[in-house]
Amino acid sequence: MSYPQTSFWRTTVAPNSLIGKRRNTVSSVTLLYQLDVLKKTGRYDAFKLKWNAVYDEPPMVWPIPNHLFWDSDVAKWIEGACYFLQQRSNKEIDAAVQELVAMIHDAQQPDGYINIHFTVVEPGKRFTNLRDFHELYNAGHLIEAAISHEQYYKNGTFLHPILKYVDLLCTTFGPNPNQIHGYPGHPEIEMALLRLYTLTENPKYLNLGRYFITERGNPRGQDGRHFFDVESEKRGDDPNKRPAFYPESRCLWYHQAQAPLAEQQTIEGHSVRGTYLLSSVADLLRIDGNASEPKLTEAVYRLWDNMVNCKMYITGGIGAIKQWEGFGPNYFLPQGTDEGGCYSETCAAIGVMMFAERMLQLDLDAKFADVMELCFYNAVLTAMSHDGRRFTYENQLASSEKNLSQREEWFTVACCPPNVLRLLGQIGGYIWTYQTQSTDEHATISVHLYISSKVQLEVGGGIIELEQESNWPMEGEIKFVLRRQSTTEIDIKLRIPAWAKVYNLSPECGEATTHKGYLKIPSAWLRNNNTFTISIPLEARLVTPHPFTNQNVIAIARGPVIYCAEDVDNTWVKDHFKVFNMEQKHQ
Amino acid sequence: MSYPQTSFWRTTVAPNSLIGKRRNTVSSVTLLYQLDVLKKTGRYDAFKLKWNAVYDEPPMVWPIPNHLFWDSDVAKWIEGACYFLQQRSNKEIDAAVQELVAMIHDAQQPDGYINIHFTVVEPGKRFTNLRDFHELYNAGHLIEAAISHEQYYKNGTFLHPILKYVDLLCTTFGPNPNQIHGYPGHPEIEMALLRLYTLTENPKYLNLGRYFITERGNPRGQDGRHFFDVESEKRGDDPNKRPAFYPESRCLWYHQAQAPLAEQQTIEGHSVRGTYLLSSVADLLRIDGNASEPKLTEAVYRLWDNMVNCKMYITGGIGAIKQWEGFGPNYFLPQGTDEGGCYSETCAAIGVMMFAERMLQLDLDAKFADVMELCFYNAVLTAMSHDGRRFTYENQLASSEKNLSQREEWFTVACCPPNVLRLLGQIGGYIWTYQTQSTDEHATISVHLYISSKVQLEVGGGIIELEQESNWPMEGEIKFVLRRQSTTEIDIKLRIPAWAKVYNLSPECGEATTHKGYLKIPSAWLRNNNTFTISIPLEARLVTPHPFTNQNVIAIARGPVIYCAEDVDNTWVKDHFKVFNMEQKHQ
């Protein structure tokens, strides 16, 4: 049960629950809506490798061609679609997935290569700008889409071409003298390769994933110098030109490549890159065995702590700075973009959830699940409108006249909408994890999120079903029913959020113990109590920012939810509650 | 007595005092040392307008040619030399000044234009890059040098050619349709023009100075757009290339041109530019009359407060960020460059002193003088070695292996060494100011700095001399003697620093009153007490940073001096006291 993408199907989310309803919206509206957008914008047909007028447009964010992420937009939609198809069939979606996969297959070059831009627009420039041009990022999303596709279709039509592409990558990149000692500017493929290793058990995928992670930031990786420097020089880059999002020349920290990861002291740069990279590191530590990489283990905890303690908004959002879509200095967390901060990209919050979920698998500590839940309710679910057709990319805390908080129908760089879709498709995998002892005589189910749902596990030759029912996060009472057709002993661990001052388990369980925020209900007690209720009172609480942030604000939270005071409910407000800040500033 | 550059000669600094000794070093060593460097580096001969191999070198900080500031390096040396010549003649210095002035005269173009780069290297490109190319900055320093030269030589040999140049500028720049609606990227000329107006009483210099100040940041100044945008477009700049020191494209705040000055809420960008600009604004407010520009007055106080309360080091140093030599976000004040901050340029601290001195003339408030003194002892005097031959440009608080705190012999951009020289030359003008009523029946001398010295004033047809003697800042007892050959009534105001908990005036003076940190000793009492002593106990005190800075440090201060714990005195220290910080971070 190592990946939520793989395990989610064991969970059925109650259709009438809050999350069940959002998923219904995605399944019945958003998937088709996004498919329609893919078609209208030219993305759908792009793998046909014909010229599109968009390819002639000047970059909105120099030097990134506006269509550079199209491969990933399509791949993420396929991935999300396959999650939903596993749970509810849909002919139109199914037909579109099959057609897209056929197009991708046809777009594959004889040596296995697949990429729209470098096949149509700049053929011959393959693998010459790993730093900025998202080639391996796109490859990573194609791999993840293919794995999900295989889990549903089981016919190899997507996986086999992708394996051929990955084989080309395994030949091209690596430590050998005839290989490129490079790694992607935008991490993603690391997670994909490790997942591909788990699926195929082919160690070369693990090796390439590990290489990309550990080689990153090597100051002497290529010809005795930093790979990105050598690559840039080979391209003949004008040293006085730099991408719009680089605040300074040779901005290695933008890509988390300023030093090897094990040596990095604070989390820096682009926040989606950072969380994707760290998610893959947590995966690698789990696969390689936690203790095998002590410096990498230290780094992943250090960077998590720095992110959560010094660079995270109250909503779980990260990445204060718009220019590089990333982290500012410690405690630099302005409330709105008009104050120079609060970009808080949707995909970055999803990245935090991915990172947190991976950390939970390394170390069952409720601090990870608390942040995961915080992001989910306050920075991810909020990113899609109730009708499933409008999305946010930025998630500032405070709206302003300069930048009204509004959802949009689509974005040129359209990473966020399909990412929300993907996440909701696999959310069942985030609710709980389970471990079995090797003998299958004893299992543990750890419950991270309280979402009305049930999970079915096959252990000890039978089925165990755990069902939870609640009106969380509106009400704090969660009822559990454990049903079993198996002799396996089951422990259940329930997350007690750090904000909960008290909780109550009913019926009473004297043997229950708490460790790192998880209440462990032992199997012996569960043998006699197949139904129980945990009550976590949801009292409204006032939360003030860390004084170092210098933010003169106060927030109202209740359970995992951070409340938003909206203009529409407060007609007396003329300036989006900004006036309080301004008055304070003028004192 | 409106400018310290004009009034300094009335003050004689005691030669054996701390400051007197530093001035002796400058006068006997530094002036000649810097002259020698000017000669060795090619600066001295540059106004001969011959090609220098340096002009072919690639810019160290693109796109700024390495020699672009040479005009100002020479001008600042001349200016400083003239201050010292007024106090002690020196044949070698005198000869060099005369030769340089002759060269500058010969370098003047028929229409009055004077500039090395745009005459020798890029003729025909005059006034095409006001934003980055320091043409008007250099002009400003030439004007200031010429004014000081005129004060000593009184022969017009420098001033007359410069007036011809300024006349060209007055024709070229201004609000009329046939004029360029521009202003310098690096302010300096504003101060120079206002000073020139004070000297000549020609209103066109005042008008041009005011125009440069008030036009700055006008979003629709040239052809309905921002001047810097129009200028850049006319040059055909590649929009994806940008100066190395621009963290983002179209970085108007770097030059304090993001909005008209009256609308700026926080002090941003390059810190020398910021303080020079604000010094000129304070000059303008004084000349125009404080109340005539209420919004500009509000802005200058607001930006002072923001600078001192949120963006200043304990030493008075400003400009945390190396890349743009300027201000970071509020409270972003790391101790060393290895932590991403503490650039704290010498010239910026001199800029603060200039700004503070100007504010004192608008508003006699000890808060300005306290900061002026703080900068002087801790960020300016520290910038020159005791032998007068080595200087600092950066003044970080904490040394590190990555960047050891050391003084250097010279810098490619050599603004700081001659700036220290200039300041020490005119320091007499910073010690006190005086005002007389129109009838000359009543005068006030306000004492800002406690430096053993005496000032002679001509009032009411006679001479008044005030002498102070102390071992400040080592000891807190300052003895005053007032001598007069005049019937004018004199009030004396003594600054009581904000850190002083108590003070004592002897003999006792019941009529003394305190307002805004100045102890006013009335003329009636002074009639009977021509000798008095103020004692301000100098107790060591511990100072901790504002919590928003998140700096786990403590400082020892005594009087205006911030103490430095040095490796050389603490042989047990292996890591420049950094280990404490690091331990704290790893907790």
Short mmCIF file of N, CA and C in Angstrom, two decimals, chain A residues 14-132:
data_model
loop_
_atom_site.label_atom_id
_atom_site.label_comp_id
_atom_site.label_asym_id
_atom_site.label_seq_id
_atom_site.Cartn_x
_atom_site.Cartn_y
_atom_site.Cartn_z
N ALA A 14 -17.99 7.91 0.58
CA ALA A 14 -19.46 8.01 0.61
C ALA A 14 -19.91 9.13 -0.32
N PRO A 15 -20.79 8.82 -1.28
CA PRO A 15 -21.12 9.82 -2.32
C PRO A 15 -21.80 11.07 -1.77
N ASN A 16 -22.47 10.98 -0.66
CA ASN A 16 -23.15 12.17 -0.14
C ASN A 16 -22.31 12.97 0.84
N SER A 17 -21.09 12.52 1.11
CA SER A 17 -20.21 13.28 2.01
C SER A 17 -19.69 14.51 1.27
N LEU A 18 -19.12 15.44 2.02
CA LEU A 18 -18.56 16.65 1.41
C LEU A 18 -17.58 16.29 0.29
N ILE A 19 -16.68 15.39 0.59
CA ILE A 19 -15.67 15.02 -0.40
C ILE A 19 -16.29 14.18 -1.51
N GLY A 20 -17.24 13.32 -1.13
CA GLY A 20 -17.92 12.53 -2.14
C GLY A 20 -18.61 13.42 -3.17
N LYS A 21 -19.22 14.51 -2.68
CA LYS A 21 -19.91 15.42 -3.61
C LYS A 21 -18.93 16.12 -4.54
N ARG A 22 -17.77 16.55 -3.98
CA ARG A 22 -16.78 17.20 -4.84
C ARG A 22 -16.29 16.23 -5.90
N ARG A 23 -16.13 14.98 -5.48
CA ARG A 23 -15.67 13.95 -6.43
C ARG A 23 -16.74 13.70 -7.51
N ASN A 24 -17.98 13.71 -7.10
CA ASN A 24 -19.06 13.56 -8.10
C ASN A 24 -19.01 14.68 -9.12
N THR A 25 -18.77 15.90 -8.60
CA THR A 25 -18.68 17.05 -9.50
C THR A 25 -17.54 16.84 -10.50
N VAL A 26 -16.39 16.41 -9.98
CA VAL A 26 -15.25 16.18 -10.88
C VAL A 26 -15.59 15.12 -11.91
N SER A 27 -16.17 14.04 -11.40
CA SER A 27 -16.45 12.89 -12.25
C SER A 27 -17.49 13.24 -13.32
N SER A 28 -18.53 14.01 -12.93
CA SER A 28 -19.61 14.26 -13.88
C SER A 28 -19.43 15.57 -14.65
N VAL A 29 -18.65 16.51 -14.13
CA VAL A 29 -18.51 17.80 -14.80
C VAL A 29 -17.06 18.09 -15.20
N THR A 30 -16.16 18.09 -14.21
CA THR A 30 -14.82 18.62 -14.42
C THR A 30 -14.03 17.82 -15.45
N LEU A 31 -14.15 16.51 -15.38
CA LEU A 31 -13.39 15.68 -16.32
C LEU A 31 -13.76 16.05 -17.76
N LEU A 32 -15.05 16.16 -18.02
CA LEU A 32 -15.49 16.50 -19.38
C LEU A 32 -15.21 17.96 -19.70
N TYR A 33 -15.36 18.81 -18.67
CA TYR A 33 -15.06 20.23 -18.88
C TYR A 33 -13.59 20.41 -19.26
N GLN A 34 -12.71 19.74 -18.52
CA GLN A 34 -11.29 19.87 -18.82
C GLN A 34 -10.95 19.22 -20.16
N LEU A 35 -11.62 18.15 -20.48
CA LEU A 35 -11.42 17.52 -21.80
C LEU A 35 -11.77 18.51 -22.90
N ASP A 36 -12.88 19.20 -22.69
CA ASP A 36 -13.32 20.21 -23.65
C ASP A 36 -12.27 21.30 -23.81
N VAL A 37 -11.70 21.75 -22.66
CA VAL A 37 -10.66 22.78 -22.72
C VAL A 37 -9.43 22.24 -23.45
N LEU A 38 -9.05 21.01 -23.16
CA LEU A 38 -7.91 20.40 -23.87
C LEU A 38 -8.13 20.46 -25.38
N LYS A 39 -9.37 20.20 -25.76
CA LYS A 39 -9.68 20.20 -27.20
C LYS A 39 -9.65 21.62 -27.77
N LYS A 40 -10.31 22.53 -27.06
CA LYS A 40 -10.41 23.91 -27.58
C LYS A 40 -9.06 24.60 -27.68
N THR A 41 -8.16 24.28 -26.76
CA THR A 41 -6.88 25.00 -26.71
C THR A 41 -5.82 24.35 -27.60
N GLY A 42 -6.15 23.23 -28.21
CA GLY A 42 -5.17 22.58 -29.09
C GLY A 42 -4.35 21.51 -28.42
N ARG A 43 -4.50 21.39 -27.09
CA ARG A 43 -3.70 20.39 -26.38
C ARG A 43 -4.07 18.97 -26.81
N TYR A 44 -5.36 18.75 -26.98
CA TYR A 44 -5.83 17.39 -27.27
C TYR A 44 -5.17 16.82 -28.51
N ASP A 45 -5.06 17.67 -29.53
CA ASP A 45 -4.52 17.20 -30.81
C ASP A 45 -3.02 17.37 -30.94
N ALA A 46 -2.40 17.89 -29.90
CA ALA A 46 -0.99 18.27 -30.06
C ALA A 46 -0.09 17.08 -30.34
N PHE A 47 -0.45 15.92 -29.81
CA PHE A 47 0.39 14.74 -30.06
C PHE A 47 0.27 14.24 -31.51
N LYS A 48 -0.61 14.89 -32.28
CA LYS A 48 -0.62 14.58 -33.73
C LYS A 48 0.58 15.20 -34.42
N LEU A 49 1.27 16.04 -33.67
CA LEU A 49 2.55 16.62 -34.14
C LEU A 49 2.40 17.52 -35.35
N LYS A 50 1.24 18.17 -35.45
CA LYS A 50 1.10 19.19 -36.50
C LYS A 50 1.43 20.55 -35.90
N TRP A 51 1.71 21.50 -36.76
CA TRP A 51 2.02 22.84 -36.28
C TRP A 51 0.77 23.51 -35.73
N ASN A 52 0.93 24.19 -34.63
CA ASN A 52 -0.18 24.94 -34.04
C ASN A 52 0.25 26.41 -33.98
N ALA A 53 -0.68 27.31 -34.30
CA ALA A 53 -0.33 28.74 -34.31
C ALA A 53 0.24 29.19 -32.97
N VAL A 54 -0.15 28.52 -31.89
CA VAL A 54 0.36 28.86 -30.56
C VAL A 54 1.89 28.79 -30.53
N TYR A 55 2.43 27.86 -31.29
CA TYR A 55 3.88 27.65 -31.26
C TYR A 55 4.64 28.88 -31.75
N ASP A 56 3.95 29.74 -32.49
CA ASP A 56 4.59 30.96 -33.00
C ASP A 56 4.50 32.13 -32.02
N GLU A 57 3.69 31.98 -30.98
CA GLU A 57 3.48 33.10 -30.06
C GLU A 57 4.74 33.37 -29.23
N PRO A 58 4.98 34.65 -28.91
CA PRO A 58 6.11 34.92 -28.02
C PRO A 58 5.80 34.41 -26.61
N PRO A 59 6.82 33.97 -25.89
CA PRO A 59 6.58 33.43 -24.55
C PRO A 59 6.00 34.49 -23.61
N MET A 60 5.00 34.13 -22.86
CA MET A 60 4.48 35.04 -21.84
C MET A 60 5.49 35.17 -20.70
N VAL A 61 6.18 34.10 -20.41
CA VAL A 61 7.22 34.12 -19.38
C VAL A 61 8.50 33.63 -20.05
N TRP A 62 9.28 34.59 -20.53
CA TRP A 62 10.48 34.23 -21.29
C TRP A 62 11.43 33.42 -20.43
N PRO A 63 12.07 32.37 -20.94
CA PRO A 63 12.08 31.88 -22.32
C PRO A 63 11.17 30.68 -22.55
N ILE A 64 10.17 30.50 -21.69
CA ILE A 64 9.37 29.27 -21.73
C ILE A 64 8.28 29.37 -22.80
N PRO A 65 8.35 28.56 -23.85
CA PRO A 65 7.27 28.57 -24.84
C PRO A 65 5.94 28.28 -24.15
N ASN A 66 4.89 28.96 -24.60
CA ASN A 66 3.61 28.86 -23.90
C ASN A 66 3.03 27.44 -23.91
N HIS A 67 3.46 26.64 -24.87
CA HIS A 67 2.89 25.29 -25.00
C HIS A 67 3.77 24.23 -24.35
N LEU A 68 4.80 24.66 -23.62
CA LEU A 68 5.84 23.71 -23.19
C LEU A 68 5.31 22.63 -22.25
N PHE A 69 4.20 22.92 -21.56
CA PHE A 69 3.68 21.96 -20.57
C PHE A 69 2.53 21.12 -21.12
N TRP A 70 2.26 21.28 -22.41
CA TRP A 70 1.08 20.61 -22.94
C TRP A 70 1.12 19.09 -22.73
N ASP A 71 2.30 18.50 -22.90
CA ASP A 71 2.41 17.04 -22.68
C ASP A 71 1.88 16.68 -21.29
N SER A 72 2.30 17.49 -20.30
CA SER A 72 1.91 17.16 -18.92
C SER A 72 0.43 17.46 -18.68
N ASP A 73 -0.10 18.49 -19.34
CA ASP A 73 -1.53 18.77 -19.16
C ASP A 73 -2.36 17.56 -19.62
N VAL A 74 -1.98 17.03 -20.76
CA VAL A 74 -2.68 15.86 -21.29
C VAL A 74 -2.46 14.66 -20.37
N ALA A 75 -1.20 14.46 -19.97
CA ALA A 75 -0.87 13.29 -19.14
C ALA A 75 -1.62 13.33 -17.81
N LYS A 76 -1.68 14.51 -17.20
CA LYS A 76 -2.34 14.59 -15.89
C LYS A 76 -3.84 14.36 -16.02
N TRP A 77 -4.38 14.80 -17.15
CA TRP A 77 -5.80 14.54 -17.36
C TRP A 77 -6.04 13.03 -17.53
N ILE A 78 -5.19 12.40 -18.32
CA ILE A 78 -5.34 10.94 -18.50
C ILE A 78 -5.21 10.24 -17.15
N GLU A 79 -4.23 10.65 -16.38
CA GLU A 79 -4.02 10.01 -15.08
C GLU A 79 -5.26 10.15 -14.21
N GLY A 80 -5.76 11.39 -14.11
CA GLY A 80 -6.95 11.62 -13.30
C GLY A 80 -8.15 10.85 -13.85
N ALA A 81 -8.29 10.86 -15.18
CA ALA A 81 -9.40 10.16 -15.80
C ALA A 81 -9.37 8.68 -15.44
N CYS A 82 -8.18 8.09 -15.46
CA CYS A 82 -8.07 6.66 -15.14
C CYS A 82 -8.46 6.37 -13.70
N TYR A 83 -8.15 7.30 -12.78
CA TYR A 83 -8.59 7.11 -11.40
C TYR A 83 -10.12 7.07 -11.33
N PHE A 84 -10.75 8.02 -12.00
CA PHE A 84 -12.21 8.06 -11.93
C PHE A 84 -12.85 6.90 -12.69
N LEU A 85 -12.23 6.53 -13.82
CA LEU A 85 -12.79 5.40 -14.58
C LEU A 85 -12.78 4.12 -13.75
N GLN A 86 -11.78 3.98 -12.89
CA GLN A 86 -11.74 2.79 -12.04
C GLN A 86 -12.92 2.75 -11.09
N GLN A 87 -13.52 3.91 -10.88
CA GLN A 87 -14.61 3.98 -9.90
C GLN A 87 -15.97 4.17 -10.56
N ARG A 88 -15.98 4.71 -11.76
CA ARG A 88 -17.25 4.85 -12.48
C ARG A 88 -16.94 4.94 -13.97
N SER A 89 -17.47 4.02 -14.73
CA SER A 89 -17.15 4.01 -16.17
C SER A 89 -17.87 5.17 -16.86
N ASN A 90 -17.26 5.62 -17.95
CA ASN A 90 -17.82 6.73 -18.71
C ASN A 90 -17.30 6.60 -20.13
N LYS A 91 -18.20 6.39 -21.05
CA LYS A 91 -17.80 6.07 -22.42
C LYS A 91 -17.00 7.20 -23.07
N GLU A 92 -17.45 8.41 -22.84
CA GLU A 92 -16.80 9.54 -23.50
C GLU A 92 -15.37 9.72 -22.99
N ILE A 93 -15.23 9.60 -21.67
CA ILE A 93 -13.90 9.71 -21.07
C ILE A 93 -13.02 8.57 -21.57
N ASP A 94 -13.58 7.39 -21.52
CA ASP A 94 -12.85 6.20 -21.95
C ASP A 94 -12.37 6.35 -23.40
N ALA A 95 -13.27 6.82 -24.26
CA ALA A 95 -12.92 6.99 -25.68
C ALA A 95 -11.80 8.03 -25.83
N ALA A 96 -11.90 9.11 -25.06
CA ALA A 96 -10.88 10.16 -25.16
C ALA A 96 -9.53 9.65 -24.69
N VAL A 97 -9.52 8.93 -23.57
CA VAL A 97 -8.26 8.37 -23.07
C VAL A 97 -7.64 7.47 -24.14
N GLN A 98 -8.46 6.61 -24.71
CA GLN A 98 -7.92 5.67 -25.71
C GLN A 98 -7.38 6.42 -26.92
N GLU A 99 -8.10 7.46 -27.33
CA GLU A 99 -7.63 8.20 -28.52
C GLU A 99 -6.32 8.93 -28.20
N LEU A 100 -6.26 9.55 -27.02
CA LEU A 100 -5.04 10.27 -26.63
C LEU A 100 -3.85 9.32 -26.56
N VAL A 101 -4.09 8.15 -25.95
CA VAL A 101 -2.99 7.18 -25.81
C VAL A 101 -2.52 6.73 -27.20
N ALA A 102 -3.46 6.53 -28.10
CA ALA A 102 -3.08 6.14 -29.46
C ALA A 102 -2.26 7.25 -30.11
N MET A 103 -2.66 8.53 -29.88
CA MET A 103 -1.90 9.65 -30.46
C MET A 103 -0.50 9.70 -29.89
N ILE A 104 -0.40 9.49 -28.57
CA ILE A 104 0.92 9.52 -27.93
C ILE A 104 1.80 8.41 -28.52
N HIS A 105 1.19 7.24 -28.67
CA HIS A 105 1.92 6.11 -29.25
C HIS A 105 2.43 6.48 -30.65
N ASP A 106 1.55 7.07 -31.44
CA ASP A 106 1.94 7.44 -32.81
C ASP A 106 2.98 8.55 -32.81
N ALA A 107 2.98 9.37 -31.74
CA ALA A 107 3.94 10.49 -31.69
C ALA A 107 5.32 10.03 -31.27
N GLN A 108 5.40 8.80 -30.80
CA GLN A 108 6.70 8.30 -30.33
C GLN A 108 7.67 8.17 -31.50
N GLN A 109 8.88 8.64 -31.27
CA GLN A 109 9.93 8.58 -32.29
C GLN A 109 10.54 7.17 -32.30
N PRO A 110 11.20 6.81 -33.37
CA PRO A 110 11.73 5.43 -33.49
C PRO A 110 12.58 4.99 -32.29
N ASP A 111 13.30 5.93 -31.69
CA ASP A 111 14.15 5.53 -30.55
C ASP A 111 13.40 5.59 -29.22
N GLY A 112 12.10 5.87 -29.27
CA GLY A 112 11.32 5.85 -28.04
C GLY A 112 10.94 7.23 -27.52
N TYR A 113 11.57 8.27 -28.05
CA TYR A 113 11.39 9.64 -27.53
C TYR A 113 9.96 10.13 -27.72
N ILE A 114 9.42 10.79 -26.70
CA ILE A 114 8.08 11.38 -26.80
C ILE A 114 8.11 12.79 -26.21
N ASN A 115 7.86 13.80 -27.03
CA ASN A 115 7.75 15.17 -26.54
C ASN A 115 7.26 16.05 -27.66
N ILE A 116 6.25 16.84 -27.38
CA ILE A 116 5.65 17.66 -28.45
C ILE A 116 6.64 18.71 -28.95
N HIS A 117 7.11 19.54 -28.00
CA HIS A 117 7.94 20.68 -28.39
C HIS A 117 9.20 20.26 -29.14
N PHE A 118 9.90 19.29 -28.59
CA PHE A 118 11.19 18.92 -29.19
C PHE A 118 11.05 17.99 -30.39
N THR A 119 9.82 17.61 -30.71
CA THR A 119 9.60 16.88 -31.95
C THR A 119 9.11 17.83 -33.04
N VAL A 120 8.22 18.75 -32.66
CA VAL A 120 7.60 19.62 -33.68
C VAL A 120 8.34 20.95 -33.83
N VAL A 121 8.65 21.59 -32.70
CA VAL A 121 9.11 22.98 -32.77
C VAL A 121 10.64 23.08 -32.82
N GLU A 122 11.29 22.36 -31.97
CA GLU A 122 12.76 22.43 -31.94
C GLU A 122 13.37 21.02 -32.05
N PRO A 123 13.09 20.34 -33.17
CA PRO A 123 13.71 19.01 -33.30
C PRO A 123 15.22 19.17 -33.34
N GLY A 124 15.91 18.27 -32.77
CA GLY A 124 17.37 18.37 -32.74
C GLY A 124 17.89 19.04 -31.48
N LYS A 125 16.98 19.66 -30.70
CA LYS A 125 17.44 20.32 -29.47
C LYS A 125 17.11 19.52 -28.22
N ARG A 126 16.63 18.30 -28.41
CA ARG A 126 16.39 17.38 -27.31
C ARG A 126 17.48 17.39 -26.25
N PHE A 127 17.11 17.37 -25.03
CA PHE A 127 18.04 17.21 -23.90
C PHE A 127 19.16 18.25 -23.89
N THR A 128 18.85 19.44 -24.42
CA THR A 128 19.85 20.52 -24.37
C THR A 128 19.48 21.58 -23.33
N ASN A 129 18.27 21.51 -22.78
CA ASN A 129 17.90 22.47 -21.73
C ASN A 129 17.04 21.78 -20.68
N LEU A 130 17.70 20.86 -19.97
CA LEU A 130 16.99 20.16 -18.88
C LEU A 130 16.58 21.14 -17.80
N ARG A 131 17.36 22.24 -17.69
CA ARG A 131 17.16 23.18 -16.60
C ARG A 131 15.81 23.90 -16.70
N ASP A 132 15.51 24.40 -17.90
CA ASP A 132 14.32 25.26 -18.02
C ASP A 132 13.18 24.67 -18.84
#
